[in-house]
Coordinates of C-alpha atoms and ligand atoms in Angstrom, one line a residue:
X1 CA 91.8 84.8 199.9
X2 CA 91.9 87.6 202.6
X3 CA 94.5 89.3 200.9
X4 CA 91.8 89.1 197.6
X5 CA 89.6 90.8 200.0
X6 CA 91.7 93.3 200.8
X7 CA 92.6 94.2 197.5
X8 CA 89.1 94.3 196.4
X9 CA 88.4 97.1 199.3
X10 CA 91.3 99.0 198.1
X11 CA 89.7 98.7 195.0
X12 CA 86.5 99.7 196.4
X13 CA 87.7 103.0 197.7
X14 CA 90.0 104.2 194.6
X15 CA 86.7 104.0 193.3
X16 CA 85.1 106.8 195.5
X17 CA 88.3 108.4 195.7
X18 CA 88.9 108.8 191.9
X19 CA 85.4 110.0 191.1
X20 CA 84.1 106.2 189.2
X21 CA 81.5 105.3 192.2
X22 CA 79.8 106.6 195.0
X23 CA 77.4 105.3 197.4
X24 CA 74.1 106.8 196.9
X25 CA 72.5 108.8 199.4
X26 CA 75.7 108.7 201.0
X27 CA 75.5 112.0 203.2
X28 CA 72.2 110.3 204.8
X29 CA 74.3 106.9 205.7
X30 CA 73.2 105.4 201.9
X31 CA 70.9 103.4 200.5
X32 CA 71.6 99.8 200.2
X33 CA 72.6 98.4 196.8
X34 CA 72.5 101.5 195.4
X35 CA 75.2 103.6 193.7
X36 CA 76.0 106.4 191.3
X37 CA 78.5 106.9 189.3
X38 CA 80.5 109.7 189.4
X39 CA 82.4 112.2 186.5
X40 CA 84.5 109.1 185.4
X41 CA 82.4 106.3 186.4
X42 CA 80.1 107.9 183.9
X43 CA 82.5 108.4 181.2
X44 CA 83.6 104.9 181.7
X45 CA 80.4 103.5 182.1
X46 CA 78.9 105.4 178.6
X47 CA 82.1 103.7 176.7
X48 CA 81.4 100.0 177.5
X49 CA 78.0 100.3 176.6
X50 CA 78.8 102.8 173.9
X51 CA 81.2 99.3 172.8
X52 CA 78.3 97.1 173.5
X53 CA 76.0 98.7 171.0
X54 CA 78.3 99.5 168.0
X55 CA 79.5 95.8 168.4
X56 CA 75.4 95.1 168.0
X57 CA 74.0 97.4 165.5
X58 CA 76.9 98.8 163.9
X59 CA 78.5 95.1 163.1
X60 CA 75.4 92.8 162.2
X61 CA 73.5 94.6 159.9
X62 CA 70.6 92.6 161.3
X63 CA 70.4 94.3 164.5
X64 CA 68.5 97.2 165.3
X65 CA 67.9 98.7 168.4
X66 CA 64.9 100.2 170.8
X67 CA 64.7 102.3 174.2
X68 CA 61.1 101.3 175.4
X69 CA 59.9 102.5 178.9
X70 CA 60.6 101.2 182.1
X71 CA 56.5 101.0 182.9
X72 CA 54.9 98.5 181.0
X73 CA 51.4 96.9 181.4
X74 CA 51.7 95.2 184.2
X75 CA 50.0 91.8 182.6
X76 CA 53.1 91.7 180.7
X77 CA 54.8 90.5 184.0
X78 CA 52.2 88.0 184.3
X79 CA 52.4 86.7 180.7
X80 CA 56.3 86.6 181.3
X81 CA 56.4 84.8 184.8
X82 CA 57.7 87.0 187.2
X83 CA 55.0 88.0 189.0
X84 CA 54.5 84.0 189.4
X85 CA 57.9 82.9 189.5
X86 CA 60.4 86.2 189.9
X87 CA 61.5 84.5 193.2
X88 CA 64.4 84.0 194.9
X89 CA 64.5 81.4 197.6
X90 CA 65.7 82.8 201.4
X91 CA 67.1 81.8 204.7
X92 CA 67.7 83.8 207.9
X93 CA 70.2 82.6 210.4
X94 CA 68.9 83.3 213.7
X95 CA 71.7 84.4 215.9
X96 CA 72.9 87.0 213.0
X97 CA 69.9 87.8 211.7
X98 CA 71.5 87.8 208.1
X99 CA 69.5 86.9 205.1
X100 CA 70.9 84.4 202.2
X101 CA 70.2 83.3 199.4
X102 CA 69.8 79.5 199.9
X103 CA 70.5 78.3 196.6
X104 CA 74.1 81.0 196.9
X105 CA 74.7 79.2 199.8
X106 CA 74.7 76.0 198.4
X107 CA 76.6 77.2 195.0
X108 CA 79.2 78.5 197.6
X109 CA 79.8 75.2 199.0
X110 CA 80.1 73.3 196.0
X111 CA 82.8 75.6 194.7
X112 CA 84.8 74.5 197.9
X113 CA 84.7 71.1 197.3
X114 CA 85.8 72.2 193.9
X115 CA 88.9 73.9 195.3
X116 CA 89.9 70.9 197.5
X117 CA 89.6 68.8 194.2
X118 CA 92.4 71.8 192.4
X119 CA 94.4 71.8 195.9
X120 CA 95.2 68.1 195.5
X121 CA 96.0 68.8 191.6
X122 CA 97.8 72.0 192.2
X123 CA 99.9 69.6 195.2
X124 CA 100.4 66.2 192.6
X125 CA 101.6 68.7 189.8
X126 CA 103.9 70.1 192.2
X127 CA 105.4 67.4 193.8
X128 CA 105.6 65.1 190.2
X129 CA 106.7 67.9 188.2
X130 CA 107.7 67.1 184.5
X131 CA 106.2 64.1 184.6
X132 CA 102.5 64.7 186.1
X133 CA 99.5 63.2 183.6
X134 CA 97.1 65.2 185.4
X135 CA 93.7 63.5 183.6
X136 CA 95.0 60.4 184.7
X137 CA 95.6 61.9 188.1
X138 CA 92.0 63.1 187.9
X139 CA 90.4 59.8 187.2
X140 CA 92.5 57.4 189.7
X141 CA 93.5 59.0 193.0
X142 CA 91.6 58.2 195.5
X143 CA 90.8 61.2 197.0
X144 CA 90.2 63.2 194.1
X145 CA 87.3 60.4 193.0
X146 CA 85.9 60.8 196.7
X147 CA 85.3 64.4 196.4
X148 CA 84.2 64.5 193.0
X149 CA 81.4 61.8 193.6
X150 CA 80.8 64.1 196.7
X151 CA 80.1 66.7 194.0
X152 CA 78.0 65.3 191.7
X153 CA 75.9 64.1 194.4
X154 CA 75.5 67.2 195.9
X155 CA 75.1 68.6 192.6
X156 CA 72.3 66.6 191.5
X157 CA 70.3 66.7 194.8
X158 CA 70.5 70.5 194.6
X159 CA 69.1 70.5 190.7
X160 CA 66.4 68.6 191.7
X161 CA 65.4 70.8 194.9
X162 CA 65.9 73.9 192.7
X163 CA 64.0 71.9 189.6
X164 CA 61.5 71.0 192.0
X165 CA 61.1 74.1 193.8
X166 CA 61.3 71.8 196.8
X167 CA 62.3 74.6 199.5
X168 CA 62.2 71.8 202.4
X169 CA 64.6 70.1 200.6
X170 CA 67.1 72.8 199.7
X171 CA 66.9 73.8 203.8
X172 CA 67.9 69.9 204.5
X173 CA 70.7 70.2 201.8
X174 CA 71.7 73.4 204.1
X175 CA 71.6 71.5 207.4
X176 CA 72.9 68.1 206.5
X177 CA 75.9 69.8 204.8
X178 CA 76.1 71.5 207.9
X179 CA 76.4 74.9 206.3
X180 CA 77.2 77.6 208.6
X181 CA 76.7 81.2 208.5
X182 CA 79.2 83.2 208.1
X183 CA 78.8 86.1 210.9
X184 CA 77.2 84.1 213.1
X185 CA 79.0 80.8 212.8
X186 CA 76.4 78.5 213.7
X187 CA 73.8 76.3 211.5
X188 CA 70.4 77.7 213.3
X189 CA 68.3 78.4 210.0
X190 CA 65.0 79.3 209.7
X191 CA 62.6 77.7 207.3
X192 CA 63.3 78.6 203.4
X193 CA 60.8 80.6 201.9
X194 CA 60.2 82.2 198.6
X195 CA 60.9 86.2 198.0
X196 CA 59.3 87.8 194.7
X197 CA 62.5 90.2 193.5
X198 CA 59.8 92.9 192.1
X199 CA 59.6 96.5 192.7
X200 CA 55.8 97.8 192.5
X201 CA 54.4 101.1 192.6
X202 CA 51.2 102.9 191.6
X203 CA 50.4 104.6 188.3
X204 CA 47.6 107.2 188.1
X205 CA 45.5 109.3 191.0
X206 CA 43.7 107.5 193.7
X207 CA 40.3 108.9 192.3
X208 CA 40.7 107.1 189.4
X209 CA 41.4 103.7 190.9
X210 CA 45.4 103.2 190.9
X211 CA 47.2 100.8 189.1
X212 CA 50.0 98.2 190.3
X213 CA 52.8 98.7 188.1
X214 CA 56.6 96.9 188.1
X215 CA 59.7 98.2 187.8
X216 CA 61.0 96.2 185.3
X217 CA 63.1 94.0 186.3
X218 CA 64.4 93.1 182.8
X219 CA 64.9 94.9 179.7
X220 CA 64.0 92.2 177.7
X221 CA 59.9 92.2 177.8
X222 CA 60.3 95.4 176.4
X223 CA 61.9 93.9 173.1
X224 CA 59.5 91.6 173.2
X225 CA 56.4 93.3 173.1
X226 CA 58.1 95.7 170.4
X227 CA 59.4 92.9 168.0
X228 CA 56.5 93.1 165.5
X229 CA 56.8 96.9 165.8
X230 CA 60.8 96.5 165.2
X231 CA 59.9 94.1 162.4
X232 CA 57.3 95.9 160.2
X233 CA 58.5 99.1 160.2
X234 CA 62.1 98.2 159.9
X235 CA 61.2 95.3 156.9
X236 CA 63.5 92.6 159.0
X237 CA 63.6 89.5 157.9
X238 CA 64.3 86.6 160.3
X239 CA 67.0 85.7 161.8
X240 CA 67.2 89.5 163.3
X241 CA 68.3 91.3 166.5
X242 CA 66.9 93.9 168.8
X243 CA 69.2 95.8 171.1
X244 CA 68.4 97.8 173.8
X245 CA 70.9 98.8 176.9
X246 CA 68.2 100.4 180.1
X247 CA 67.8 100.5 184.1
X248 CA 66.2 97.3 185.9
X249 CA 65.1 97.1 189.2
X250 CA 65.5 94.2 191.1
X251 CA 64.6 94.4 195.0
X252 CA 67.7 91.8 196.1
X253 CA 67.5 89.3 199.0
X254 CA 71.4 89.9 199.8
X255 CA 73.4 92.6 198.4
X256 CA 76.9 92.6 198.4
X257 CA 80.2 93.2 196.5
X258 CA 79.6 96.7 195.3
X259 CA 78.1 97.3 192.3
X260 CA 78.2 93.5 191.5
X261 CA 74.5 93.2 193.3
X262 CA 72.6 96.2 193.1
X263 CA 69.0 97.1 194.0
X264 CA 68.8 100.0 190.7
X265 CA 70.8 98.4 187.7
X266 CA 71.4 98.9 183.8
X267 CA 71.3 95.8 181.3
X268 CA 72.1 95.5 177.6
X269 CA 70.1 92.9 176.3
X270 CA 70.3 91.4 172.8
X271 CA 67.5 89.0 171.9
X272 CA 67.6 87.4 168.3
X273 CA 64.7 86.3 166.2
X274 CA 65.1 82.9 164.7
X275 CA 63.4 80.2 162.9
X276 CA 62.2 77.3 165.1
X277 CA 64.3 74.1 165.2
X278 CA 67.6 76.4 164.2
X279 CA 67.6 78.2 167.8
X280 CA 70.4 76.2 169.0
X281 CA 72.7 77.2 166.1
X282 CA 72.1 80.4 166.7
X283 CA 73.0 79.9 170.8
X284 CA 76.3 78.3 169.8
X285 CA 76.9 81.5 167.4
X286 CA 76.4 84.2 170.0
X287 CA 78.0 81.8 173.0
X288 CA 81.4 82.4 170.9
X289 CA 80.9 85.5 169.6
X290 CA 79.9 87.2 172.8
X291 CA 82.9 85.6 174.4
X292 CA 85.1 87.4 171.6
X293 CA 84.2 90.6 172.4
X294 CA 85.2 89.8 176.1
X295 CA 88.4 89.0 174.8
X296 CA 88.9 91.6 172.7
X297 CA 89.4 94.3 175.4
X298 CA 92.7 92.1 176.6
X299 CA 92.0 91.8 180.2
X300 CA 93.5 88.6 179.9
X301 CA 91.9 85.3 178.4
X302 CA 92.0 82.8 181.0
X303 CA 89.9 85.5 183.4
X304 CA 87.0 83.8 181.4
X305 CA 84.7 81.0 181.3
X306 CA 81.8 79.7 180.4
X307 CA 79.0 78.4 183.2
X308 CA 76.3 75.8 181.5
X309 CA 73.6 75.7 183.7
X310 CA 72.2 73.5 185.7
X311 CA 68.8 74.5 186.6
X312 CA 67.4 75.8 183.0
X313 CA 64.8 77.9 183.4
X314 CA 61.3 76.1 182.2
X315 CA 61.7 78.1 179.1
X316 CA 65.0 77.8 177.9
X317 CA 66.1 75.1 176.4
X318 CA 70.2 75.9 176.4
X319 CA 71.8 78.5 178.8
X320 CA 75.2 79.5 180.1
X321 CA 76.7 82.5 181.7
X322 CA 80.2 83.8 180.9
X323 CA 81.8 84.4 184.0
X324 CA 84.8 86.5 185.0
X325 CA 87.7 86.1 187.9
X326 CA 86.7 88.8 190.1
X327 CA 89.2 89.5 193.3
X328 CA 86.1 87.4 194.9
X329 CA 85.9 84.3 192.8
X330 CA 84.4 83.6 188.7
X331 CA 81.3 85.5 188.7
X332 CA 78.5 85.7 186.1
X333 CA 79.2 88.7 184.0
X334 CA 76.7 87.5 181.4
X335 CA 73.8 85.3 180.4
X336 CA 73.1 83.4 177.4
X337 CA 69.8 81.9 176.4
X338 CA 67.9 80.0 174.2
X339 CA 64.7 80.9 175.4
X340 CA 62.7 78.8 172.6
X341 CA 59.2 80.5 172.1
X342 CA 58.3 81.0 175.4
X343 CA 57.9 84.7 175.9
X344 CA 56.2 85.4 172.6
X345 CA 53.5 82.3 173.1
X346 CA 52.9 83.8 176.3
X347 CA 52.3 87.9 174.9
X348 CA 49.9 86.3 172.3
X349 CA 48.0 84.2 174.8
X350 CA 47.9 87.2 177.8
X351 CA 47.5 90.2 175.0
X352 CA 45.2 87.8 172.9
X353 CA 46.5 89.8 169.6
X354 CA 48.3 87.7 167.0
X355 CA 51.8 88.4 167.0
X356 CA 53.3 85.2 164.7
X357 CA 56.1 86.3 162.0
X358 CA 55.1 85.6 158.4
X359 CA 58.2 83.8 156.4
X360 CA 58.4 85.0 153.0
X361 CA 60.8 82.5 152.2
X362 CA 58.6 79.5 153.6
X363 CA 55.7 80.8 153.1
X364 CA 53.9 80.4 156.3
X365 CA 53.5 81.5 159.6
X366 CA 55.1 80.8 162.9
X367 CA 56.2 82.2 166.5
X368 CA 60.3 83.2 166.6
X369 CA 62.4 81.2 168.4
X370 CA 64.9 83.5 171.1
X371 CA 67.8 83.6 171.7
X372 CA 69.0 86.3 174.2
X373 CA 72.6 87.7 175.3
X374 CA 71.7 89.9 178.7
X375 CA 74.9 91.5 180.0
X376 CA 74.7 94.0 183.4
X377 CA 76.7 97.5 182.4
X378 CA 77.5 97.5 185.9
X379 CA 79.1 93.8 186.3
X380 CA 81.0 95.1 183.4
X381 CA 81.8 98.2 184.7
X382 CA 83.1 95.8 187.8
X383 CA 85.1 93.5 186.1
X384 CA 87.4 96.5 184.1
X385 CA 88.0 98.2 187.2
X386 CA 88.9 95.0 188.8
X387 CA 91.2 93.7 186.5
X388 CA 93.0 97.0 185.9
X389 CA 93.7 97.4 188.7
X390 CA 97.2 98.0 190.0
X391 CA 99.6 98.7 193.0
X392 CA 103.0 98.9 190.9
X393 CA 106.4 98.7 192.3
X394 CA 108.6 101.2 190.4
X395 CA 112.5 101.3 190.4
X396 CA 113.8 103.4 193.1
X397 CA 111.5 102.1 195.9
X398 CA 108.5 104.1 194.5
X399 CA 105.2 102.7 193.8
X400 CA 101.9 104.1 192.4
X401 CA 98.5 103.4 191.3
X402 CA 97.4 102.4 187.8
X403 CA 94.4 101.6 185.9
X404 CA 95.3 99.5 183.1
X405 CA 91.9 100.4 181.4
X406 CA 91.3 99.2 178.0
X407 CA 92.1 102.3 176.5
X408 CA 88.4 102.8 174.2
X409 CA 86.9 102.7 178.0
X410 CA 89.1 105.2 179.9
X411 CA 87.2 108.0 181.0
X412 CA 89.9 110.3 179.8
X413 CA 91.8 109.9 176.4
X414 CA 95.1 112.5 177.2
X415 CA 95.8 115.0 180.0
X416 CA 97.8 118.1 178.8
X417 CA 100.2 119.1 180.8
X418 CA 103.1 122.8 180.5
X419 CA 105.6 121.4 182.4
X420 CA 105.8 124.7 184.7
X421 CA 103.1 127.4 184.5
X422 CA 104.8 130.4 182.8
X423 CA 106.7 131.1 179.7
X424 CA 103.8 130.7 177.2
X425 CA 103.8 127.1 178.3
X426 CA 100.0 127.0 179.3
X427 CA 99.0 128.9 176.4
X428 CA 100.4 126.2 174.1
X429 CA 98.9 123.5 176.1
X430 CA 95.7 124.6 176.0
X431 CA 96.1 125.2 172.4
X432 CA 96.7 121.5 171.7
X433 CA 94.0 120.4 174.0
X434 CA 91.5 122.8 171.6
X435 CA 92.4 121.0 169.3
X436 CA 92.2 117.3 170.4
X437 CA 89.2 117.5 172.3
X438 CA 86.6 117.8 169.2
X439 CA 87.9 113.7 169.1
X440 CA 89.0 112.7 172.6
X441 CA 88.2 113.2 176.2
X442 CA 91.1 115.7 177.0
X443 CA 92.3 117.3 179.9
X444 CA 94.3 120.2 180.9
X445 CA 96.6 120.1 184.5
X446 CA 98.8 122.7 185.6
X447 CA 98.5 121.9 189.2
X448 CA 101.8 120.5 191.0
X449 CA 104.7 118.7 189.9
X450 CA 104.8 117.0 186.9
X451 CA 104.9 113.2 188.7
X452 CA 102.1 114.0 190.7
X453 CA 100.4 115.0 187.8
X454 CA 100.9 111.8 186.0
X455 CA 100.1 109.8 188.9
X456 CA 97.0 111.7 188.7
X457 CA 96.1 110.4 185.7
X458 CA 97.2 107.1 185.9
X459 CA 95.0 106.6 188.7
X460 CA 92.2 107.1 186.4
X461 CA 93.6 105.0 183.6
X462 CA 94.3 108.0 180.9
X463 CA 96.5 106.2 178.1
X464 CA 98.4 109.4 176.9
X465 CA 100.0 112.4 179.0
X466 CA 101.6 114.8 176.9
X467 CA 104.1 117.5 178.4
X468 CA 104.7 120.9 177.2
X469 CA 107.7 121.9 177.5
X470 CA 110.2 124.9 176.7
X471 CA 111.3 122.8 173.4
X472 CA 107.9 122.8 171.8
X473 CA 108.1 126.2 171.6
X474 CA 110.6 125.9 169.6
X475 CA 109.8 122.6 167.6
X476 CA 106.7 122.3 168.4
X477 CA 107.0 118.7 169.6
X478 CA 105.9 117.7 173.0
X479 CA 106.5 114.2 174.8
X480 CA 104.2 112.0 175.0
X481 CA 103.8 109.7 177.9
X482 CA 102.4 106.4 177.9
X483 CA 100.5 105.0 180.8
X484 CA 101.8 101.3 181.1
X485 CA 105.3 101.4 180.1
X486 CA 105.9 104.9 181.1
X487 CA 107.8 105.9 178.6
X488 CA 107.8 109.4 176.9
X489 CA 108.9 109.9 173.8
X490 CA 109.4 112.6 171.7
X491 CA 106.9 113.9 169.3
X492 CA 105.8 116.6 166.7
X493 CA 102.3 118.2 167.7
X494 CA 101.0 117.5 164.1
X495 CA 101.2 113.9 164.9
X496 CA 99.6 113.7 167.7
X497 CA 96.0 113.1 166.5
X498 CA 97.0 109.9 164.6
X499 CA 99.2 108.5 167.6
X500 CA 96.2 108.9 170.4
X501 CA 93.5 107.9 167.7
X502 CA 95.3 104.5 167.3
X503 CA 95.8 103.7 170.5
X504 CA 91.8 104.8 172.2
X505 CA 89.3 104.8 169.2
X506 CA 87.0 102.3 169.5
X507 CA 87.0 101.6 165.8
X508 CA 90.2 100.0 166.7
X509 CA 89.1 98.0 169.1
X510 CA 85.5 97.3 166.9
X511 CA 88.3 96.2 164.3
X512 CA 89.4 93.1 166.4
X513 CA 85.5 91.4 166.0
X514 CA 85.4 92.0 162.2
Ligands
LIG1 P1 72.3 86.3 189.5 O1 72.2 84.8 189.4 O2 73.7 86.8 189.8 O3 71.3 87.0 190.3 P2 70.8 86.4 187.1 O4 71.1 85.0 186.5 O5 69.5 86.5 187.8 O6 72.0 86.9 188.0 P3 70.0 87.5 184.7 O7 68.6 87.6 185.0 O8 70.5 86.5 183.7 O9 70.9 87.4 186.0 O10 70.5 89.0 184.2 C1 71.4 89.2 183.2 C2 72.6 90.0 183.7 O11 72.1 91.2 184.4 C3 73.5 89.3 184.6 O12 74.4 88.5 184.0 C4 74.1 90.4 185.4 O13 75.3 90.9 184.7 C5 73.1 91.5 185.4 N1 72.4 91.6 186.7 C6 71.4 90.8 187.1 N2 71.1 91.1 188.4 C7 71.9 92.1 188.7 C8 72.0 93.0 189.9 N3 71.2 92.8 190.9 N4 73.0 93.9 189.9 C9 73.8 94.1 188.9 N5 73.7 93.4 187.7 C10 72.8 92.4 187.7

C-alpha cells in the first residue's frame, strides 16, 4: 500500500512537472480542492470529453445535446432536493482537528474486512495450489464465514443509519467499531452533523433586493428543465437522450487525492427519456454500454467494476457506480441511475407549468421516466493518468518515464524531430509538421539529443516521434518511432498521414462501440 502511495505522489508531480495539472492559486499557497489544468492537461482533458460526446450524440442518433448556464432559478434546487437534502454527514476528531466524512469512514472499514476475507483466499490458493475450489473455500472455512457475517452485519446497520438519516447511529457505528483517525490515532469524535455541499452567492445589486443563487452542483437540472425545450424543437420521440458535459461546484467536507475530490469540477451527464415501467431496461442497456466505452480505451479490463448501491437515493429506483483501480483503491469513476420520475414530478409541482410528454404512439400523456449516466471529466482525467503511468526499466540499466495514454487522448499526436540542427534538416522537419498539423496535434523539437527528446515526449504520452534525418533528404523517408515498443522504423513521408491517423483518430477508437 505505501509503495501505492508513493507511486501515486510521483504521479502527482509528473503531473505539475509535465504541464497536465497545477494547483490553483499556487503562487499564493493554493486553494484547496482546486486545480487547473495546464497546456496538456487541457489537450488531454478536451479529448476525453471530446470522446464522451461523439460516443453520445454522434453514435445514438437519439441523443442530442445542450450547454445551459451554471445559474439557474434557485427553486429549481429546492424542487430537486439539494437545498433539503444536498448533505453530507461529518465528524471531527478532536485531537487532529481533521474533518471526515462519516459515512467514508465507515465505507473505509468495510473494505478492510473485505481485504482480510481476499488475504485468507489469496493464502488458501496459494498454499493448495492446483487443486483450490475457491467457492467452496468461500462458503466453509471458518474464518472466512466469521468475517463475512461480520460484513453483512456491519453492512446492514450502516444502510439503515444512512436510510434513516440516523446520524447518532452512524457516530455509534464509528465508536463501537472503534474507528480511529488517522493523524491523530485515537477514537475522540465529536457529534455527527449534517453539511449542505452547496455553493451560494448573490445575483443582482443590493438596491434591488439580491437574490440567493447556487452554484450548481450538478449538470443534470439543467437537462431537466430543458427536456421539453430539447423535445419540441428537436421533434424527439421517446426513448431520447440529452447530453451535456459543464463545471459543478460542490463545497466538499474532505478533499483529498488530487483532482479525484475537487471543490470546482466538470461533469458529463447523459439523462435518457423513457417510457414508465421500461426504465429498468433502459438502466441495464446503459450499465453495459457505458462500461464498453471504458473498455474500449484498453487500460486494462479487470481495472473495472461495477458498485450496486446500497443506499439508493429516495428517487432512484436502480443505481451503481463503475469504479476504477486507482494507485489508492476501486473508486467511483461513474454513476448510473434510474432516477424513475422524480426530478420531472418535482419541476411540474415547484414551476407549476405542465411539462408531461405526449406519446404519439400511445396516445396519451405521461411524465418520462430517467435514466442518467453522470461521469466527472476530471475522475476520468485521473484514472488515464494513473493507469498510464510508467517507470520503465530499459536494457542497459536505463530507465525512463512513459505515459501509455490511449493514443485518441494524448495531448500531442507526433513530435518532429531533424536529428541535428543544420543541413536543411529543420527545414524539412518543419515542412512535414505543416503538413500534419491541419489533422493532428504536432510538434517540432530541435532542442538536445535525440533521446532526450524522445523521453521528452514519452513523458507526455505522444504515440509517434518521427526523426529527420540526412537520408530523407534523399528518400524522403523519415523513421518513425513508436512510444511503447520503441521501435523506429523506416518510412516514406507520403505515408505518414495514414500511419499516425490509424493509430490516434478517434474515429478508430469510436469504431470499437459500433
Ligand atoms: P462521491 O460519492 O465520490 O462524492 P457522488 O456519488 O456524490 O460521488 P455523483 O453525484 O453521482 O457523485 O456525481 C457523478 C460523478 O461526478 C461522480 O461519479 C464523479 O465522477 C464526479 N464527481 C462528483 N463529485 C466530484 C468531486 N467533488 N470532484 C470530482 N468529481 C466529482
Amino acid at each position: 500500500m505505501a509503495q501505492q502511495e508513493d507511486v501515486f505522489k510521483k504521479i502527482v508531480s509528473h503531473a505539475k512537472e509535465y504541464g497536465f495539472v497545477f494547483q490553483s492559486s499556487e503562487i499564493y499557497d493554493g486553494l484547496a480542492a482546486v486545480y487547473d489544468y495546464g497546456q496538456n492537461g487541457v489537450e488531454m482533458k478536451n479529448n476525453i470529453k471530446r470522446y464522451w460526446w461523439d460516443a453520445m450524440t454522434l453514435l445514438h442518433e437519439n441523443i442530442v445535446g445542450i450547454d445551459s448556464a451554471i445559474f439557474m432559478h434557485p427553486t429549481i434546487w429546492k424542487a430537486s432536493g439539494h437545498v433539503d437534502a444536498f448533505n453530507d454527514p461529518l465528524i471531527d476528531n478532536r485531537d487532529s482537528k481533521k474533518r471526515y466524512r462519516a459515512d467514508v469512514l465507515i465505507e473505509e472499514d468495510l473494505a478492510k474486512i473485505d481485504d482480510k476475507i481476499e488475504k485468507e483466499v489469496a493464502k488458501a490458493k496459494k498454499r493448495f495450489g492446483e487443486s483450490f475450489d475457491e467457492a467452496m473455500f468461500r462458503h466453509t472455512n471458518p474464518r472466512v464465514l466469521d468475517y463475512t457475517k461480520q460484513r453483512e452485519e456491519l453492512h446492514e446497520r450502516f444502510a439503515k443509519a444512512m436510510n434513516d438519516n440516523n446520524l447518532d447511529e452512524l457516530r455509534q457505528i464509528i465508536i463501537d467499531r472503534e474507528i480511529v483517525c488517522p493523524v491523530s490515532g485515537t477514537k475522540n469524535w465529536t457529534e455527527v452533523r449534517q453539511f449542505n455541499l452547496m455553493f451560494r452567492t448573490e445575483m443582482g445589486s443590493t438596491a434591488d433586493g439580491a437574490m440567493t443563487v447556487y452554484l450548481r452542483p450538478e449538470t443534470a437540472q439543467g437537462i431537466f428543465v430543458n427536456y421539453l425545450n430539447v423535445q419540441k424543437t428537436g421533434r424527439m420521440r421517446i426513448p431520447f437522450g440529452i447530453a451535456q458535459i459543464g463545471k459543478a461546484f460542490r463545497n466538499e467536507i474532505v478533499a483529498r487525492q488530487f483532482i479525484f475530490r475537487m471543490r470546482e469540477f466538470e461533469q458529463m451527464e447523459m439523462q435518457f427519456f423513457v417510457r414508465p415501467g421500461q426504465e429498468l431496461e433502459w438502466f441495464e442497456y446503459w450499465k453495459q454500454w457505458r462500461l464498453r466505452w471504458h473498455k474500449a480505451l484498453g487500460l486494462g479490463d479487470s481495472k473495472y467494476r461495477y458498485h450496486d448501491h446500497d443506499k439508493l437515493a429516495h428517487y432512484a429506483n436502480a443505481a451503481t457506480d463503475i469504479e476504477f483501480e486507482m494507485p489508492f483503491g476501486f473508486k467511483e469513476v461513474e454513476g448510473i441511475h434510474s432516477r424513475t420520475n422524480f426530478d420531472l414530478s418535482q419541476h411540474e409541482k415547484y414551476s407549476g407549468k405542465n411539462i408531461k410528454y405526449f406519446d404519439p404512439e400511445l396516445n396519451e400523456s405521461y411524465t418520462p421516466y430517467v435514466i442518467e449516466t453522470s461521469i466527472g471529466v476530471d475522475r476520468m482525467f485521473l484514472s488515464v493518468l494513473c493507469s498510464s503511468y510508467e517507470e520503465q526499466k530499459l536494457e542497459g540499466g536505463d530507465t525512463r518515464v512513459v505515459l501509455h495514454l490511449p493514443a485518441a487522448l494524448s495531448p500531442v499526436k507526433c513530435a518532429v524531430m531533424p536529428l541535428v540542427k543544420k543541413d536543411g534538416l529543420p527545414e524539412k522537419a518543419q515542412e512535414i509538421v505543416n503538413d500534419l498539423k491541419f489533422d493532428f496535434a504536432t510538434r517540432y523539437d530541435e532542442k538536445d539529443s535525440i533521446g532526450k527528446r524522445y523521453r521528452r515526449q514519452d513523458a507526455i504520452g505522444t504515440p509517434f516521434c518521427i526523426t529527420v534525418d540526412h537520408q530523407t533528404l534523399e528518400d524522403s523517408t523519415v523513421t518513425l518511432r513508436e512510444r511503447d515498443s520503441m521501435e523506429q522504423t523506416r518510412v516514406n513521408i507520403a505515408d505518414l498521414h495514414k500511419l499516425i491517423h490509424d493509430k490516434v483518430s478517434l474515429t478508430t477508437l469510436l469504431r470499437k462501440l459500433a
